mmCIF file of C-alpha atoms in Angstrom:
data_model
loop_
_atom_site.group_PDB
_atom_site.id
_atom_site.type_symbol
_atom_site.label_atom_id
_atom_site.label_comp_id
_atom_site.label_asym_id
_atom_site.label_seq_id
_atom_site.Cartn_x
_atom_site.Cartn_y
_atom_site.Cartn_z
ATOM 1 C CA MET A 1 17.504 51.101 -84.062
ATOM 2 C CA PHE A 2 19.739 50.576 -81.026
ATOM 3 C CA VAL A 3 17.734 47.732 -79.481
ATOM 4 C CA PHE A 4 17.906 46.550 -83.350
ATOM 5 C CA PHE A 5 21.304 46.724 -83.449
ATOM 6 C CA ALA A 6 21.737 44.974 -79.723
ATOM 7 C CA ILE A 7 19.229 41.555 -80.712
ATOM 8 C CA ILE A 8 21.636 41.462 -83.729
ATOM 9 C CA LEU A 9 24.642 41.523 -81.524
ATOM 10 C CA ALA A 10 23.215 39.333 -78.663
ATOM 11 C CA VAL A 11 21.814 36.214 -81.287
ATOM 12 C CA VAL A 12 25.463 36.366 -83.217
ATOM 13 C CA CYS A 13 27.335 36.438 -79.485
ATOM 14 C CA VAL A 14 25.058 33.580 -78.355
ATOM 15 C CA ASP A 15 24.948 31.819 -81.113
ATOM 16 C CA GLN A 16 28.783 32.161 -81.662
ATOM 17 C CA ALA A 17 29.309 31.316 -77.973
ATOM 18 C CA SER A 18 27.472 28.162 -77.804
ATOM 19 C CA LYS A 19 28.768 26.579 -81.008
ATOM 20 C CA ALA A 20 32.582 27.617 -79.759
ATOM 21 C CA TRP A 21 31.043 25.590 -76.097
ATOM 22 C CA VAL A 22 30.304 22.449 -78.088
ATOM 23 C CA ILE A 23 33.215 22.221 -79.948
ATOM 24 C CA HIS A 24 35.590 23.172 -77.174
ATOM 25 C CA HIS A 25 33.419 19.935 -74.884
ATOM 26 C CA PHE A 26 32.595 17.446 -77.758
ATOM 27 C CA ALA A 27 34.159 15.088 -80.458
ATOM 28 C CA LEU A 28 32.186 15.522 -83.895
ATOM 29 C CA HIS A 29 29.540 13.696 -83.488
ATOM 30 C CA GLU A 30 29.412 12.783 -79.930
ATOM 31 C CA SER A 31 26.323 12.971 -78.101
ATOM 32 C CA ARG A 32 25.061 13.815 -74.158
ATOM 33 C CA GLU A 33 21.565 12.781 -73.646
ATOM 34 C CA ILE A 34 20.091 15.499 -71.670
ATOM 35 C CA ILE A 35 16.558 14.752 -71.147
ATOM 36 C CA PRO A 36 15.688 10.947 -71.894
ATOM 37 C CA GLY A 37 13.643 9.833 -74.732
ATOM 38 C CA LEU A 38 13.190 13.522 -75.728
ATOM 39 C CA PHE A 39 16.740 15.930 -76.186
ATOM 40 C CA ASN A 40 20.579 15.244 -76.606
ATOM 41 C CA LEU A 41 23.789 18.120 -77.132
ATOM 42 C CA THR A 42 24.887 16.210 -80.381
ATOM 43 C CA HIS A 43 28.135 17.593 -82.255
ATOM 44 C CA LEU A 44 27.255 17.892 -85.993
ATOM 45 C CA THR A 45 28.014 19.650 -88.977
ATOM 46 C CA ASN A 46 26.188 20.434 -92.172
ATOM 47 C CA ASN A 47 27.777 21.828 -95.433
ATOM 48 C CA GLY A 48 24.507 22.408 -96.755
ATOM 49 C CA ALA A 49 20.772 24.507 -96.092
ATOM 50 C CA ALA A 50 17.800 23.593 -93.622
ATOM 51 C CA PHE A 51 17.772 19.832 -93.979
ATOM 52 C CA GLY A 52 20.905 19.040 -95.185
ATOM 53 C CA ILE A 53 20.251 20.903 -99.068
ATOM 54 C CA LEU A 54 22.352 21.292 -101.224
ATOM 55 C CA ALA A 55 25.263 19.496 -98.962
ATOM 56 C CA GLY A 56 26.040 17.290 -102.159
ATOM 57 C CA GLN A 57 26.577 20.368 -104.416
ATOM 58 C CA PRO A 58 29.858 21.354 -104.968
ATOM 59 C CA ALA A 59 31.980 23.817 -101.778
ATOM 60 C CA LEU A 60 32.376 26.847 -103.979
ATOM 61 C CA TRP A 61 29.784 26.763 -105.689
ATOM 62 C CA ARG A 62 27.945 25.900 -102.471
ATOM 63 C CA GLN A 63 29.523 28.727 -100.314
ATOM 64 C CA VAL A 64 29.214 31.505 -103.416
ATOM 65 C CA PHE A 65 25.325 30.904 -103.282
ATOM 66 C CA PHE A 66 25.173 30.760 -99.449
ATOM 67 C CA ILE A 67 27.043 33.812 -98.772
ATOM 68 C CA ALA A 68 25.059 35.798 -101.739
ATOM 69 C CA ALA A 69 21.497 34.336 -100.302
ATOM 70 C CA VAL A 70 22.458 35.769 -97.043
ATOM 71 C CA GLY A 71 23.429 39.080 -98.393
ATOM 72 C CA VAL A 72 20.375 39.744 -100.196
ATOM 73 C CA ALA A 73 18.248 38.602 -97.348
ATOM 74 C CA LEU A 74 20.241 40.997 -95.365
ATOM 75 C CA VAL A 75 19.459 43.806 -97.528
ATOM 76 C CA CYS A 76 15.734 42.523 -97.490
ATOM 77 C CA ILE A 77 15.622 42.193 -93.864
ATOM 78 C CA TRP A 78 16.776 45.881 -93.375
ATOM 79 C CA MET A 79 14.252 47.499 -96.118
ATOM 80 C CA ALA A 80 12.041 45.352 -94.039
ATOM 81 C CA GLN A 81 13.096 47.175 -91.000
ATOM 82 C CA ARG A 82 13.077 50.631 -92.271
ATOM 83 C CA SER A 83 9.394 49.895 -93.253
ATOM 84 C CA PHE A 84 8.112 47.723 -90.598
ATOM 85 C CA GLY A 85 10.397 48.891 -88.175
ATOM 86 C CA GLN A 86 8.807 52.318 -87.413
ATOM 87 C CA ARG A 87 5.072 50.677 -87.084
ATOM 88 C CA SER A 88 6.372 48.216 -84.016
ATOM 89 C CA ARG A 89 8.631 47.235 -81.669
ATOM 90 C CA VAL A 90 7.150 43.490 -82.447
ATOM 91 C CA TYR A 91 8.614 43.624 -86.363
ATOM 92 C CA SER A 92 11.595 45.472 -85.573
ATOM 93 C CA ALA A 93 12.564 42.420 -82.678
ATOM 94 C CA SER A 94 11.471 39.790 -84.913
ATOM 95 C CA LEU A 95 14.120 41.330 -87.814
ATOM 96 C CA ALA A 96 16.260 41.449 -85.429
ATOM 97 C CA LEU A 97 16.430 38.190 -84.368
ATOM 98 C CA ILE A 98 16.280 36.863 -88.397
ATOM 99 C CA ALA A 99 19.005 38.607 -89.394
ATOM 100 C CA GLY A 100 21.081 37.674 -86.046
ATOM 101 C CA GLY A 101 20.666 34.314 -86.978
ATOM 102 C CA ALA A 102 21.698 34.695 -90.890
ATOM 103 C CA ILE A 103 24.888 36.498 -89.221
ATOM 104 C CA GLY A 104 25.500 33.899 -87.006
ATOM 105 C CA ASN A 105 25.536 30.892 -89.206
ATOM 106 C CA LEU A 106 27.177 33.122 -92.191
ATOM 107 C CA ILE A 107 30.237 33.098 -89.880
ATOM 108 C CA ASP A 108 30.612 29.245 -89.656
ATOM 109 C CA ARG A 109 30.511 29.504 -93.387
ATOM 110 C CA ILE A 110 33.066 31.883 -93.900
ATOM 111 C CA ARG A 111 35.079 30.175 -91.084
ATOM 112 C CA TRP A 112 34.704 26.804 -92.228
ATOM 113 C CA GLY A 113 32.317 25.834 -94.981
ATOM 114 C CA LEU A 114 29.735 24.757 -93.046
ATOM 115 C CA VAL A 115 27.314 25.465 -89.780
ATOM 116 C CA VAL A 116 27.613 23.905 -86.433
ATOM 117 C CA ASP A 117 24.316 22.440 -85.389
ATOM 118 C CA PHE A 118 24.426 20.543 -81.876
ATOM 119 C CA LEU A 119 20.236 20.839 -80.367
ATOM 120 C CA ASP A 120 19.007 17.586 -81.026
ATOM 121 C CA PHE A 121 15.461 16.771 -80.519
ATOM 122 C CA TYR A 122 13.669 13.416 -80.698
ATOM 123 C CA LEU A 123 10.894 10.999 -79.715
ATOM 124 C CA GLY A 124 11.960 7.567 -80.149
ATOM 125 C CA GLN A 125 13.973 7.013 -83.508
ATOM 126 C CA SER A 126 12.570 9.842 -85.204
ATOM 127 C CA HIS A 127 14.960 12.922 -84.993
ATOM 128 C CA TRP A 128 14.256 16.606 -86.074
ATOM 129 C CA PRO A 129 17.259 17.849 -87.981
ATOM 130 C CA ALA A 130 20.306 19.064 -85.399
ATOM 131 C CA PHE A 131 19.776 22.835 -84.991
ATOM 132 C CA ASN A 132 21.380 25.388 -83.171
ATOM 133 C CA ALA A 133 20.902 28.719 -81.689
ATOM 134 C CA ALA A 134 21.007 30.794 -85.056
ATOM 135 C CA ASP A 135 18.564 28.125 -86.592
ATOM 136 C CA SER A 136 16.550 28.516 -83.679
ATOM 137 C CA ALA A 137 16.398 32.921 -83.357
ATOM 138 C CA ILE A 138 15.447 32.689 -87.010
ATOM 139 C CA THR A 139 12.392 30.217 -86.509
ATOM 140 C CA VAL A 140 11.296 32.633 -83.729
ATOM 141 C CA GLY A 141 11.812 35.732 -85.731
ATOM 142 C CA VAL A 142 10.067 34.203 -88.781
ATOM 143 C CA THR A 143 7.284 33.013 -86.724
ATOM 144 C CA LEU A 144 7.074 36.125 -84.375
ATOM 145 C CA PHE A 145 6.748 38.183 -87.736
ATOM 146 C CA ILE A 146 4.280 36.180 -89.512
ATOM 147 C CA VAL A 147 1.934 35.869 -85.983
ATOM 148 C CA TYR A 148 2.033 39.361 -84.933
ATOM 149 C CA ASN A 149 1.506 39.936 -88.545
ATOM 150 C CA LEU A 150 -1.667 37.196 -89.108
ATOM 151 C CA LEU A 151 -2.931 38.915 -85.435
ATOM 152 C CA PHE A 152 -2.766 42.464 -84.874
ATOM 153 C CA ASP A 153 -1.276 44.576 -87.843
ATOM 154 C CA ARG A 154 -4.209 44.839 -90.373
ATOM 155 C CA GLN A 155 -2.567 47.224 -92.627
#
C-alpha cells in the first residue's frame, strides 16, 4: 500500500508543480515551440472534461458533476486496488496512476473551476487537444491496466 500511495502522491506533485510552472511562466494562450512541427508548450484552460465535453454547461452544475464523478471514481479505484492490487504490482501501479491523475485535475477544478492544460502536440495544422501531466498519468494507467489484463492476467 505504501507504493500505491507514493505513486499517487508523486503524480499529484508532478502535475501540480508543472501546472504552477506554466501559470507562472506563460500568459494564458501563450505558446512556445519546443519541437518544430510537433510539440508546443501552450498555457490553456479547460472548464469541461476531456476534449471540452460539458464545457458549455452551467458552472455550478459542471463543478458538482465533476467532483461527484471523481469521488465515485476514487471509491471504485480503492475497491479495485483492494482486489486487483493483491494480484499484481502492475495493477496497483496502474490504479495509482489513474487515482493520482484524477486527484490532480480535481485540485484544479476545486481551486479554479477549470483544468490547466499545456502539452500541445500537432502535425501541420492538426492539433491533438492539449492536456497535462494528470491526463498523461490517467492515460498511462488505463493503458497499463488493460494491456496487463489482456496479455498477462488470465484470471
